[in-house]
XYZ file of N, CA and C in Angstrom:
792
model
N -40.989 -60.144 -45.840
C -39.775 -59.335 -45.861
C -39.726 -58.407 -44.664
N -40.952 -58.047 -44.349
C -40.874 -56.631 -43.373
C -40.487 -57.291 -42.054
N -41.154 -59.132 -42.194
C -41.268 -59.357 -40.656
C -39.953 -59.992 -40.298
N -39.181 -60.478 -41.484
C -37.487 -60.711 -41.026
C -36.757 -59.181 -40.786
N -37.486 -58.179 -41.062
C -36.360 -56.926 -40.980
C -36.602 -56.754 -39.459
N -38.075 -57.372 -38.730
C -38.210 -56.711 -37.211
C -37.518 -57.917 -37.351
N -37.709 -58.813 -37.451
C -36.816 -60.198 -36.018
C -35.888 -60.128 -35.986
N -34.928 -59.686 -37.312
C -33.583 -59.247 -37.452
C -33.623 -57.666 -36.319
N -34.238 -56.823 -36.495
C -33.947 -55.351 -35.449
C -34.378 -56.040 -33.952
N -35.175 -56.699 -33.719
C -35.630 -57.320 -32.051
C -34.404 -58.051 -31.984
N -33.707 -59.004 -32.820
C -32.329 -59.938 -32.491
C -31.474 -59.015 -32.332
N -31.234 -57.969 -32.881
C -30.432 -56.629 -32.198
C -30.642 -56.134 -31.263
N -31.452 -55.869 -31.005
C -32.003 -55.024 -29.569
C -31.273 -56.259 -28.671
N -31.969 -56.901 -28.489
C -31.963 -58.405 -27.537
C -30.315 -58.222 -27.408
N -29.469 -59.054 -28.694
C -28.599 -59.315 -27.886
C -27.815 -57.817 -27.152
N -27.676 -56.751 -27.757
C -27.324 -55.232 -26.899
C -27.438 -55.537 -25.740
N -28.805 -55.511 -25.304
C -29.287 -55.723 -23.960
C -28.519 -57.070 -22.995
N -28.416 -57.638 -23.752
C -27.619 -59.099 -23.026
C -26.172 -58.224 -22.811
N -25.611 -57.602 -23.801
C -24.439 -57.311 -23.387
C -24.100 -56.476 -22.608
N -25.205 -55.355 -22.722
C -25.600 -54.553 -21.567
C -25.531 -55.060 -20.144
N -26.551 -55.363 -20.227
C -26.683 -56.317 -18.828
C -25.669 -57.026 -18.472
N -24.698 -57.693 -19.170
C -23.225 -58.292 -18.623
C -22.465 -57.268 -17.807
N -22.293 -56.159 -19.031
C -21.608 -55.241 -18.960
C -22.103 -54.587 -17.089
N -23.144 -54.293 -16.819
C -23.180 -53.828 -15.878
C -23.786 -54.903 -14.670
N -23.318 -55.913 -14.664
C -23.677 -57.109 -13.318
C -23.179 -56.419 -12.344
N -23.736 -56.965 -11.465
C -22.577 -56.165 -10.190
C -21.265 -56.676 -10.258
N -21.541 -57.728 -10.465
C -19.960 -58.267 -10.033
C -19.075 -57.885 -11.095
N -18.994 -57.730 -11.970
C -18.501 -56.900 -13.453
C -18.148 -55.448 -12.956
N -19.219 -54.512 -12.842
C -18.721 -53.233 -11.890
C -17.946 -53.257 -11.036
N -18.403 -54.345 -9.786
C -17.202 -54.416 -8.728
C -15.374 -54.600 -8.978
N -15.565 -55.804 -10.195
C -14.455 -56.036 -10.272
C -13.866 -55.003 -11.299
N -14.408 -53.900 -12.194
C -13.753 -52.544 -12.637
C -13.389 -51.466 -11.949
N -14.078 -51.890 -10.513
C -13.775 -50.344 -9.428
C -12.691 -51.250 -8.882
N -12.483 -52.539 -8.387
C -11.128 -52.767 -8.166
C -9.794 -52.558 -8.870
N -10.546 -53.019 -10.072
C -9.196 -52.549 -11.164
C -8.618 -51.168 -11.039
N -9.799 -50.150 -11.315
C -9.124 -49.190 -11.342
C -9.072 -48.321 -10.131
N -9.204 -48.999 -9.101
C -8.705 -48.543 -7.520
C -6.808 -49.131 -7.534
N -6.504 -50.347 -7.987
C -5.474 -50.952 -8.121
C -4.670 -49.856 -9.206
N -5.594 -49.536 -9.755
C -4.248 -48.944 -10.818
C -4.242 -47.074 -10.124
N -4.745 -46.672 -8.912
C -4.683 -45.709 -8.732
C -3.008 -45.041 -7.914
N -2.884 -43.999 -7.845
C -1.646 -43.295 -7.400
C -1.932 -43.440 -5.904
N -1.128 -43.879 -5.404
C -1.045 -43.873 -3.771
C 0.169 -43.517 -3.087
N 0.601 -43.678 -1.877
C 2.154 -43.568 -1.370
C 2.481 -44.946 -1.705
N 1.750 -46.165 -1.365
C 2.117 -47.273 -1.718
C 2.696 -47.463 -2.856
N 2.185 -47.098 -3.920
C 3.136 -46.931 -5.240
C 3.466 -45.671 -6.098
N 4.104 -44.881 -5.009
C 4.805 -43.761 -5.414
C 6.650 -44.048 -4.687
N 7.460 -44.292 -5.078
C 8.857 -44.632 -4.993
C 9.123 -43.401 -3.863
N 9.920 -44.143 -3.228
C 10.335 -42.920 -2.344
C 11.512 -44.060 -1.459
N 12.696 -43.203 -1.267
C 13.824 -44.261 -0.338
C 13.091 -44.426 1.482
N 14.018 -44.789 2.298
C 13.878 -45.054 3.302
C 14.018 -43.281 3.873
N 12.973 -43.062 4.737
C 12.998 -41.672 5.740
C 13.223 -41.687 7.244
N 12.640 -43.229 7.385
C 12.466 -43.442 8.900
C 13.751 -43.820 9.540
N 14.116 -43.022 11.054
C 14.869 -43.504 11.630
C 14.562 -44.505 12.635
N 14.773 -45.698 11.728
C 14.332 -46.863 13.393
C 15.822 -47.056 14.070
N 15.174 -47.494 15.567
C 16.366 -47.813 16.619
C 17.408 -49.301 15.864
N 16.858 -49.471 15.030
C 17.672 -50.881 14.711
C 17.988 -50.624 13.289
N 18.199 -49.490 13.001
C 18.435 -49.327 11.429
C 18.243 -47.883 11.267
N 19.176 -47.213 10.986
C 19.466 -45.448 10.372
C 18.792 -45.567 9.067
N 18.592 -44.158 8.864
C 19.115 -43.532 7.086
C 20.038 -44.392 6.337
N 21.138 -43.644 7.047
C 22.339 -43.853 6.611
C 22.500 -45.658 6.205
N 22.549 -46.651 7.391
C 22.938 -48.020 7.057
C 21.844 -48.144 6.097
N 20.518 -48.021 6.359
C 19.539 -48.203 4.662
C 20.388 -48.046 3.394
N 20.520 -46.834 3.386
C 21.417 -46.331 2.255
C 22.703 -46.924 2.003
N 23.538 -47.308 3.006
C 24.252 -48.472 3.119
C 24.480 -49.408 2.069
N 23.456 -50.473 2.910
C 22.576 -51.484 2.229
C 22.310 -51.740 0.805
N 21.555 -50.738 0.260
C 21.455 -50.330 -0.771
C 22.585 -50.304 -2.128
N 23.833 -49.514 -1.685
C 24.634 -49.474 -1.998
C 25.432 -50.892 -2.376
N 25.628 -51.570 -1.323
C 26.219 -52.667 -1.145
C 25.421 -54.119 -2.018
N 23.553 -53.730 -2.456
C 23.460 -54.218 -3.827
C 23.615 -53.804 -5.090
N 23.977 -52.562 -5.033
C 24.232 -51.695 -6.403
C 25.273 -52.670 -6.689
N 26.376 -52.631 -5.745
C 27.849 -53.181 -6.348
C 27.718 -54.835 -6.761
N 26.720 -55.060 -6.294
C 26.696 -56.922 -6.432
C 25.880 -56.586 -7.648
N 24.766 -55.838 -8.143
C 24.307 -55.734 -9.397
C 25.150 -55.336 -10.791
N 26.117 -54.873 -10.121
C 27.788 -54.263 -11.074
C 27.892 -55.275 -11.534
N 28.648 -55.977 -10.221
C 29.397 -56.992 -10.651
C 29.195 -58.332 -11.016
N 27.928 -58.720 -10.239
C 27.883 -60.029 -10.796
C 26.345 -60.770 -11.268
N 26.666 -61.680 -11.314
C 25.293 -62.308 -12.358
C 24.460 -63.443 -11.639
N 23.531 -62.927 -10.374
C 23.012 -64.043 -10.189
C 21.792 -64.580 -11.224
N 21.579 -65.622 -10.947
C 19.935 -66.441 -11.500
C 19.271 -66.112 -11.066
N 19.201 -65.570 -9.356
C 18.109 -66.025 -8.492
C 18.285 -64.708 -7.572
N 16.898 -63.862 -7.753
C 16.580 -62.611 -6.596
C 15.880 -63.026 -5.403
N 16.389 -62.480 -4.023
C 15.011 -62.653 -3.232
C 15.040 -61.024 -2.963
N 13.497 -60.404 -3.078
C 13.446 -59.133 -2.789
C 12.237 -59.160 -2.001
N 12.595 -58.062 -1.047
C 11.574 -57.670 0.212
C 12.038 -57.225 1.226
N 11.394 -57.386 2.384
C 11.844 -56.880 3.557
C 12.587 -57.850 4.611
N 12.265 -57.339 5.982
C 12.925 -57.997 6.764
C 12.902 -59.703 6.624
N 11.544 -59.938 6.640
C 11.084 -61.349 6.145
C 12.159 -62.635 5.609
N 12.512 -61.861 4.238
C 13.387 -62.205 3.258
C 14.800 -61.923 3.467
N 14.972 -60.815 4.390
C 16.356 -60.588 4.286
C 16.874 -61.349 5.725
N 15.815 -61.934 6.250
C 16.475 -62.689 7.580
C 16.493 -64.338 7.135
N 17.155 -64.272 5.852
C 17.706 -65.786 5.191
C 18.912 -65.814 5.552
N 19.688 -64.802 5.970
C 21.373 -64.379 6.418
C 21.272 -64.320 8.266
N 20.188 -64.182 8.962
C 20.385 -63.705 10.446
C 20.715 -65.384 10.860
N 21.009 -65.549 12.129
C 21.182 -66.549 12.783
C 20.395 -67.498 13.597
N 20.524 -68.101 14.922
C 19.586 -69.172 15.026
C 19.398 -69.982 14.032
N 19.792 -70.642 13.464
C 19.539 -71.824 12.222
C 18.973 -71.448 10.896
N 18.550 -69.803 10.738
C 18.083 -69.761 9.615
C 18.767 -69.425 7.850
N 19.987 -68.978 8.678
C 20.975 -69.462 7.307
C 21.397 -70.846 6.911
N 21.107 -71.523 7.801
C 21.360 -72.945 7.743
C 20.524 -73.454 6.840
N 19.223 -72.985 7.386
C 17.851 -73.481 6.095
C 17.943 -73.080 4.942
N 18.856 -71.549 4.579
C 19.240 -71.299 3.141
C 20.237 -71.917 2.342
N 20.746 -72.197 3.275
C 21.962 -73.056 2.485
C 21.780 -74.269 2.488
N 20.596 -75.118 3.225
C 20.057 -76.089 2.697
C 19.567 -76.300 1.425
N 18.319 -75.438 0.996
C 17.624 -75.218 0.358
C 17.715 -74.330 -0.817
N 18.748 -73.450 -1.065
C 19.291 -72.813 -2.121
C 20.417 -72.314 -2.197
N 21.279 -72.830 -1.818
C 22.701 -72.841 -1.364
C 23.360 -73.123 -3.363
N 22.668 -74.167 -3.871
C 23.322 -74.260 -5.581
C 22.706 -73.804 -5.954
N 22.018 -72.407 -5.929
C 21.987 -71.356 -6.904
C 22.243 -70.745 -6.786
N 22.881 -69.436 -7.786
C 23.836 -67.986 -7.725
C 22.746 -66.942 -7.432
N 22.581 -66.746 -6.302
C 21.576 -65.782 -5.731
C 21.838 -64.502 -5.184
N 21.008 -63.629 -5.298
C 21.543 -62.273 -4.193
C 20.096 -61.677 -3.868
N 20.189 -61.484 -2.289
C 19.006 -61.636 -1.900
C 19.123 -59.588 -1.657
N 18.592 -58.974 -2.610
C 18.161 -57.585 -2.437
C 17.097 -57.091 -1.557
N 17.138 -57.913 -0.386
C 16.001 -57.477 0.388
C 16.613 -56.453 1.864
N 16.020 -55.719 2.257
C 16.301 -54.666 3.480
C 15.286 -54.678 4.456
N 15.502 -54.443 5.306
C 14.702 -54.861 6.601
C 13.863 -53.848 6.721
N 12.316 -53.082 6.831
C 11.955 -52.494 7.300
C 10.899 -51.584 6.096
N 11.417 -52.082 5.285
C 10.819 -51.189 3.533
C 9.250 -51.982 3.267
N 8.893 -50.875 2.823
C 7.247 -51.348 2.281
C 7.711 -51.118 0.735
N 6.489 -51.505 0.158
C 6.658 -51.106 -1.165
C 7.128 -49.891 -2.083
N 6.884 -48.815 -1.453
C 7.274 -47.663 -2.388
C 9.185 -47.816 -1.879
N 9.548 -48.627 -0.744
C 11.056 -48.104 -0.896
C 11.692 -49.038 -1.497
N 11.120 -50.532 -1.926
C 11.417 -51.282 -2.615
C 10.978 -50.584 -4.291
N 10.413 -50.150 -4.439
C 10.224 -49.708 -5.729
C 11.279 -48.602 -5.849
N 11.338 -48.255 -5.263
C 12.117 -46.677 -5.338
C 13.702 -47.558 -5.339
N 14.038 -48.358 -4.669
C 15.574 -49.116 -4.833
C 15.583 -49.852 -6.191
N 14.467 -50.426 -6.852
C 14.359 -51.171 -8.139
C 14.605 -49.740 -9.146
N 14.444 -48.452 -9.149
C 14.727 -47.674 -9.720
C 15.927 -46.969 -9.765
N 16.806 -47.017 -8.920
C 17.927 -46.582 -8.434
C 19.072 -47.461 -8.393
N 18.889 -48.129 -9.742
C 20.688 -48.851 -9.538
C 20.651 -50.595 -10.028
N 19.651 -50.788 -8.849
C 19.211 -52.449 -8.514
C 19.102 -53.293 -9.898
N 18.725 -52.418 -11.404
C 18.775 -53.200 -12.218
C 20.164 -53.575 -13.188
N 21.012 -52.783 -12.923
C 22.808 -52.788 -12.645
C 22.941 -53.683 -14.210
N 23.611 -54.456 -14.428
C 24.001 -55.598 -15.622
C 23.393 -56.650 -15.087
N 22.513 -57.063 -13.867
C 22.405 -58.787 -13.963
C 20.822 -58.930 -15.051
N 20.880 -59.895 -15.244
C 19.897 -60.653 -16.104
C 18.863 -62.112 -15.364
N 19.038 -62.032 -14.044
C 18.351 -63.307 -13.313
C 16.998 -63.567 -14.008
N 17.304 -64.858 -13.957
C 15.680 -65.682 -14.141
C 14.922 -65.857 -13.505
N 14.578 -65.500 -12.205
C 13.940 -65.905 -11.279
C 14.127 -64.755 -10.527
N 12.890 -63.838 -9.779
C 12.665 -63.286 -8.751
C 11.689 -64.017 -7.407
N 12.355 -64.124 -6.320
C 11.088 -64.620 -5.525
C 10.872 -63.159 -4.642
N 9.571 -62.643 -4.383
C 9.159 -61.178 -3.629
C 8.396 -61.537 -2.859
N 8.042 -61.097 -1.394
C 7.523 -61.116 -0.722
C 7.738 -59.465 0.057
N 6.328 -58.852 -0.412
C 6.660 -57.384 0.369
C 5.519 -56.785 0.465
N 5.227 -55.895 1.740
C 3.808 -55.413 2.140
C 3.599 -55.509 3.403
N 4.451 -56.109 4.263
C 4.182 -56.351 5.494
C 4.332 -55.345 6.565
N 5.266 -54.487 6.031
C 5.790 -52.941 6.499
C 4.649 -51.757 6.427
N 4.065 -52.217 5.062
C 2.920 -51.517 5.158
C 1.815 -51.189 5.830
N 1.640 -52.532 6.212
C 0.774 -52.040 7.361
C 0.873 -51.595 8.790
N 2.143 -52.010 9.016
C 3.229 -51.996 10.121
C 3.345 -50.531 10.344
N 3.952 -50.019 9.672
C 4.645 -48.412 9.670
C 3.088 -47.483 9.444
N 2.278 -47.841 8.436
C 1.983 -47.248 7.974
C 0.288 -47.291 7.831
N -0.192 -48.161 8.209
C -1.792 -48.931 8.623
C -2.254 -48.615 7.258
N -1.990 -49.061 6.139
C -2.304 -48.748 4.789
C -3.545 -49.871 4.402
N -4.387 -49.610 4.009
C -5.924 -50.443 3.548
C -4.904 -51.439 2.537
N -5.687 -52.478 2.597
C -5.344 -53.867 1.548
C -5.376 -53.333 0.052
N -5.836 -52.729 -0.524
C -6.373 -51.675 -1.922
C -5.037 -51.357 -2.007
N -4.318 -49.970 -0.964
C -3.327 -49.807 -1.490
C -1.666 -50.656 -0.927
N -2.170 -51.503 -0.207
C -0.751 -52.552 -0.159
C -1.240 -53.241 -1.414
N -1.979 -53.716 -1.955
C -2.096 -54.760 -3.167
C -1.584 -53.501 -4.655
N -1.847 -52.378 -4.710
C -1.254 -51.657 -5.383
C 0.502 -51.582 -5.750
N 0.460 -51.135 -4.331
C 1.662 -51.112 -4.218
C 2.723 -52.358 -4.640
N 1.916 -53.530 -4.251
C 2.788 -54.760 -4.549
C 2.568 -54.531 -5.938
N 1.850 -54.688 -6.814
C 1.829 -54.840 -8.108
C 2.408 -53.719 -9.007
N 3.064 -52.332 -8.270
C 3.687 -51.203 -8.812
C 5.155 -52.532 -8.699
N 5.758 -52.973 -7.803
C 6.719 -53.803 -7.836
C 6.648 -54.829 -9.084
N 5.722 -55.480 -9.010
C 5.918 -56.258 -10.011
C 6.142 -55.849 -11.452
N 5.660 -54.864 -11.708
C 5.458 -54.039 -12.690
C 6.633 -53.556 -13.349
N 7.639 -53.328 -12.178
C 8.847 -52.463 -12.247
C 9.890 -53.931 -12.425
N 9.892 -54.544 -11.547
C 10.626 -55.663 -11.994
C 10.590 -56.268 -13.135
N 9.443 -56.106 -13.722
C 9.667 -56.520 -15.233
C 10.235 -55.603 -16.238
N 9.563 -54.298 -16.108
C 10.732 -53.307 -16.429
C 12.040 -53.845 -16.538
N 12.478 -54.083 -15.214
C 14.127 -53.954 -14.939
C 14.430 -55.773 -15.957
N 13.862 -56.360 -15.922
C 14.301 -57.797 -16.697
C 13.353 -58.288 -17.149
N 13.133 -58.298 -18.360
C 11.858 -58.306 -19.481
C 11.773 -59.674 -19.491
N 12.364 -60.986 -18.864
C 12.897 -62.282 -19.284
C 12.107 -63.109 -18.127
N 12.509 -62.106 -16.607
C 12.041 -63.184 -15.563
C 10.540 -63.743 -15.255
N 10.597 -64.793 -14.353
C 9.978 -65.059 -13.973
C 9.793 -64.768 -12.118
N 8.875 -64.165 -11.753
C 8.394 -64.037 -10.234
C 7.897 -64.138 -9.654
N 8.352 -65.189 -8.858
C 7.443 -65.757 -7.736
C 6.419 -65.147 -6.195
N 5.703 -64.651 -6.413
C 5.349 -63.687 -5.510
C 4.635 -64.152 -4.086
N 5.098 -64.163 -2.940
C 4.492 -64.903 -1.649
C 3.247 -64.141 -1.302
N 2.477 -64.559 -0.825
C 1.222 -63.895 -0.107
C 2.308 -64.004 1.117
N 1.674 -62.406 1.676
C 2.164 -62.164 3.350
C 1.775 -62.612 4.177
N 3.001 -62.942 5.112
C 2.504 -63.745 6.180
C 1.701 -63.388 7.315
N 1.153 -63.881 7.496
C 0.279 -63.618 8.942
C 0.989 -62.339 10.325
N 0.065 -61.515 10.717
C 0.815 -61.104 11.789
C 0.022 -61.318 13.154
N 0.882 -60.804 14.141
C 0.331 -60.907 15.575
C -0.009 -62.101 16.264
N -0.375 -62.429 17.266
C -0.651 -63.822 18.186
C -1.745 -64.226 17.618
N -2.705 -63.513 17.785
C -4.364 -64.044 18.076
C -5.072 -63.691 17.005
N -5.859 -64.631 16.527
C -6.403 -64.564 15.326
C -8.040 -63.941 15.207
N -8.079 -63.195 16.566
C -9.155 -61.550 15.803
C -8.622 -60.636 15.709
N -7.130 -60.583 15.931
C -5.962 -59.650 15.620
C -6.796 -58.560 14.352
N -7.185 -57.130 14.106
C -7.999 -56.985 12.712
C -6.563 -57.047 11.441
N -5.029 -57.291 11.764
C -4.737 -57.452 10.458
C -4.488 -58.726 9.947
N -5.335 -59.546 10.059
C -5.559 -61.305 9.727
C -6.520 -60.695 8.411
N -7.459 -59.958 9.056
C -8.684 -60.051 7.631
C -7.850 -58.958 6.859
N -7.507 -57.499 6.519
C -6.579 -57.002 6.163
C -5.603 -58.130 5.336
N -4.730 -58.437 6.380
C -3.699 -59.660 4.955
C -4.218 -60.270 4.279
N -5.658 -60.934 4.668
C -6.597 -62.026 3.738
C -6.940 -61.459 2.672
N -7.634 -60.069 2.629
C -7.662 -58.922 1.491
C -6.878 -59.007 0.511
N -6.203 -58.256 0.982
C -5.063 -58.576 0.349
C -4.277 -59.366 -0.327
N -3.808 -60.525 0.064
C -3.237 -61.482 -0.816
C -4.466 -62.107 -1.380
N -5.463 -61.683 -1.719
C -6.470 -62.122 -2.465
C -6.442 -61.357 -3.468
N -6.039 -60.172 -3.488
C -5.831 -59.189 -4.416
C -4.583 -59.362 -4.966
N -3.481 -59.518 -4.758
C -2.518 -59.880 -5.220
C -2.519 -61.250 -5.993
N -2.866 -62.642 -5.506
C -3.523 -63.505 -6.129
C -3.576 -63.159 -7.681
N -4.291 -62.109 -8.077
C -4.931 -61.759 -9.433
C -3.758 -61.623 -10.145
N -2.302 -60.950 -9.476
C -1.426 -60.028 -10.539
C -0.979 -61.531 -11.537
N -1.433 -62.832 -10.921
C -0.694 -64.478 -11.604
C -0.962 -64.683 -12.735
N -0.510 -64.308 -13.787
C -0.738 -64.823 -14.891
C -0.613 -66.027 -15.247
N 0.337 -66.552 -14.346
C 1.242 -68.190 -14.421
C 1.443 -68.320 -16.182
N 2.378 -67.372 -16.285
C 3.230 -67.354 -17.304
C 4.522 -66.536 -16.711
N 4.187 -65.359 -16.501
C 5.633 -65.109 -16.086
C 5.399 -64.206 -14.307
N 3.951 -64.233 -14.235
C 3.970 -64.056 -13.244
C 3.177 -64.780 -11.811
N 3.661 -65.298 -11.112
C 3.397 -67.084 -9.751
C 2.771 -66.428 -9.047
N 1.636 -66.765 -7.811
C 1.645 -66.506 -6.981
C 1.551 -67.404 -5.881
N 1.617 -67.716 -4.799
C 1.850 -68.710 -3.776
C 1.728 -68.348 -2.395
N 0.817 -69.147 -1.709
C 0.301 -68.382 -0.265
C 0.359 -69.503 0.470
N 1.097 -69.899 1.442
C 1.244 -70.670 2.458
C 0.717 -70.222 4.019
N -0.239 -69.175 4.178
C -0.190 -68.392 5.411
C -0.722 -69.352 6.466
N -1.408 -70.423 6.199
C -2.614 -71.056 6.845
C -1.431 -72.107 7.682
N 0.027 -72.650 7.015
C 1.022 -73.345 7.938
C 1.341 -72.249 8.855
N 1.324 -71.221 9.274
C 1.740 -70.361 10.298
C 0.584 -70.299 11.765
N -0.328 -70.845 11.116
C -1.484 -71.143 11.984
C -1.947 -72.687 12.912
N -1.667 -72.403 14.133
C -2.651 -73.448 14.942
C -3.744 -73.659 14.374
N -4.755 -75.168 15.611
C -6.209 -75.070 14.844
C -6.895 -73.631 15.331
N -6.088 -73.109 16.725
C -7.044 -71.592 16.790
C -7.234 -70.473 15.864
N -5.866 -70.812 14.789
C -5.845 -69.490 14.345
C -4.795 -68.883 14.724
N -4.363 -69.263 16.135
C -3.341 -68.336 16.521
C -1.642 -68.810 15.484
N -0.716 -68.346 15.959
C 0.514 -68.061 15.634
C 1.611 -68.688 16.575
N 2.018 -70.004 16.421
C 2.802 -70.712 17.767
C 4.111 -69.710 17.803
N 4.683 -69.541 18.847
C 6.021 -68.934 18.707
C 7.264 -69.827 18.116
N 6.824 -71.064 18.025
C 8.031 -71.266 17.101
C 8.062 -71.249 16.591
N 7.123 -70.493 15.900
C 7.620 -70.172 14.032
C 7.583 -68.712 13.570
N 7.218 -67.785 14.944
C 7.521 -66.835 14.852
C 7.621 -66.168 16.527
N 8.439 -66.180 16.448
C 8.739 -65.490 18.195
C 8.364 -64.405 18.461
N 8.162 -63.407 17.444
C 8.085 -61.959 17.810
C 6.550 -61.712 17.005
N 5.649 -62.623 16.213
C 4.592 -62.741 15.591
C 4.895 -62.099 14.039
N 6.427 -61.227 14.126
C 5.903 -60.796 12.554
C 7.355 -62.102 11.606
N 8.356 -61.966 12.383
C 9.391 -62.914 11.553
C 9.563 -64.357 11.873
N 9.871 -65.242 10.683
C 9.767 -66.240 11.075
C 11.095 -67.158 11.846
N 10.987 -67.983 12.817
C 12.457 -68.284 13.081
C 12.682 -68.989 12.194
N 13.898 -70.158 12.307
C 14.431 -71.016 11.478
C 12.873 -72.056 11.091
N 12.400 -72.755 12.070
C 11.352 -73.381 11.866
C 10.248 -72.863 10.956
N 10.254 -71.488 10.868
C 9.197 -70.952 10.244
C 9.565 -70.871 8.830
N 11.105 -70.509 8.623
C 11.642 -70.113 7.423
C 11.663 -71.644 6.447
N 11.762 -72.307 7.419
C 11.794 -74.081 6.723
C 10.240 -74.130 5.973
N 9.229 -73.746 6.716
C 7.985 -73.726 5.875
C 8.309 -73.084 4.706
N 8.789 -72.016 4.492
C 8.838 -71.086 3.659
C 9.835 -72.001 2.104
N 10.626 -72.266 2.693
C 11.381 -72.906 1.817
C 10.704 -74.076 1.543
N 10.267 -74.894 1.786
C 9.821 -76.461 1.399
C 8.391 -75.565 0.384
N 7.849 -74.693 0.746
C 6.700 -74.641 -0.391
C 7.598 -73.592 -1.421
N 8.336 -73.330 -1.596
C 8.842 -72.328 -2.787
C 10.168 -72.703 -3.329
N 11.137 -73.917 -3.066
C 11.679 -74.733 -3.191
C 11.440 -75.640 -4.627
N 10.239 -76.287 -4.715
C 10.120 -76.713 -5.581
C 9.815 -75.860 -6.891
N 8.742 -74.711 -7.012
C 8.924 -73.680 -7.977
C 10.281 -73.431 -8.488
N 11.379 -72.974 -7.719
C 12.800 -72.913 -8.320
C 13.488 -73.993 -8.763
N 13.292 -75.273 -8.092
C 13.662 -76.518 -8.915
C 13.091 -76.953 -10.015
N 12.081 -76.188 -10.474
C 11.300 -76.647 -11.693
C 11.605 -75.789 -12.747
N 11.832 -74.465 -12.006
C 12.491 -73.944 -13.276
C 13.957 -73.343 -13.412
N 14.667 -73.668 -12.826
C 15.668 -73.235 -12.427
C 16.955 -74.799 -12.680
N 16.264 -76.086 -12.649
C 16.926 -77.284 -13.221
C 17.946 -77.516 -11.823
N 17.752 -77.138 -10.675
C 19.060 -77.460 -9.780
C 18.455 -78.015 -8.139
C-alpha cells in the first residue's frame, strides 16, 4: 500500500516536472515574449490620422481621400475591400496598371480604401473613423507596413503589431469577413539592402495572425526577385511600387483566393 502511494506521489512529481520543463523550453519562452511584445502598445498600433506633409500629398487631400471613402461606405455595398497604402491604391494609377485591375477584378463590386503614404496606425485610425459606414463586404484583401519603415524605420515587432492592430479592427468593423493579408513587398535595388531582412521578420510574424479560417496569409515577395536577389525595374521602377508588370504578379497569386471564395 505505502509503495503505490510513493509511485503514485513520484508519477506526480515526474509528470509536473515534464510540464514544467515544456512550460519553460526556450522556444516556448521565446515564442511568449513574442506574443506579448506583439500585443504591446506602440505608435504602430496606436490610431492616429495622417500629420505628414509630403510634396505629393497634403493634410488636407489625405483627409480628402478619406472622406471620399466615408461616402462610398454610405452609400454603397461592395463584396470586395482592398486596404493599404500606396501599393494598393496604385490599382487606379496608369501605365497599364488599371488595365490589370480590370482584368483581374473588374466583376466584383469593390472599393479599394487604400491611401498612399499611411502606415498602420493611419489605416487603423481611418478603420475607426467612418470606413465601417453600412457596407457588409466579404472579403478584405490588406497589404500595409511598408510606410512603416519608410517614414518611420520602425523594428519588424512593431510593424507586425501594428499590422495585426488592423486586422483586429477590421474584424471589429465586419464580424463576417474574410482577409486576405499580403506579406510586404520587398524594398530597394540590392539585396543587402538591411530592409530585406527587416521585411523577412516581419512577414514571418505576420504569417502567424492566419488562422485560415477567417484569417489568409500570402507572400509572393521572392517573384519580385532576380537570381541575385536584386529587384529588376520592371516590376518596380522606383524599388518600392510595383509597375503594371509587377501588379500582374500581384494579381495572378491573389486572384485565385477571391475566385474561390467569392464564386466570380
Amino acid at each position: 500500500m505505502i509503495n503505490n502511494h510513493f509511485t503514485r506521489y513520484f508519477y506526480y512529481i515526474a509528470a509536473f516536472a515534464f510540464i514544467a520543463g515544456c512550460m519553460n523550453h526556450p522556444s516556448n519562452i521565446k515564442k511568449t515574449r513574442i506574443v506579448n511584445q506583439l500585443d504591446t502598445t506602440y505608435r504602430s498600433t496606436t490610431p492616429e490620422p495622417r500629420s505628414i506633409e509630403h510634396s505629393w500629398m497634403s493634410v488636407e487631400q489625405w483627409y480628402k481621400r478619406h472622406n471620399n471613402h466615408l461616402t462610398i461606405a454610405q452609400n454603397e455595398n461592395p463584396e470586395l475591400l482592398f486596404l493599404g497604402d500606396s501599393i494598393t491604391e496604385s490599382w487606379s494609377w496608369g501605365e497599364g496598371r488599371s488595365d490589370i485591375y480590370q482584368t483581374y477584378f473588374s466583376q466584383y463590386k469593390a472599393a479599394n480604401f487604400a491611401i498612399g503614404g499611411d502606415m498602420t496606425q493611419n489605416l487603423l485610425w481611418r478603420l475607426q473613423h467612418g470606413i465601417k459606414g453600412n457596407i457588409t463586404p466579404k472579403v478584405a484583401v490588406l497589404m500595409i507596413g511598408t510606410n512603416n519603415f519608410l517614414h518611420q524605420n520602425q523594428p519588424p515587432i512593431e510593424v507586425a503589431a501594428g499590422v495585426k492592430s488592423v486586422i483586429t479592427q477590421i474584424q471589429k468593423n465586419y464580424p463576417a469577413i474574410k482577409i486576405l493579408t499580403i506579406g510586404i513587398l520587398p524594398l530597394h535595388q540590392n539585396s543587402d539592402n538591411i530592409s530585406r531582412k527587416s521585411i523577412h521578420q516581419t512577414n514571418k510574424l505576420i504569417s502567424q495572425f492566419a488562422d485560415n479560417q477567417s484569417v489568409f496569409f500570402i507572400n509572393f515577395s521572392d517573384e519580385f526577385l532576380d537570381t541575385q536577389g536584386q529587384i529588376p525595374q520592371s516590376l518596380m521602377a522606383d524599388y518600392i511600387h510595383p509597375s503594371a508588370k509587377g501588379l500582374d504578379i500581384v494579381a495572378k497569386n491573389i486572384s485565385p483566393v477571391l475566385l474561390s471564395w467569392l464564386g466570380k
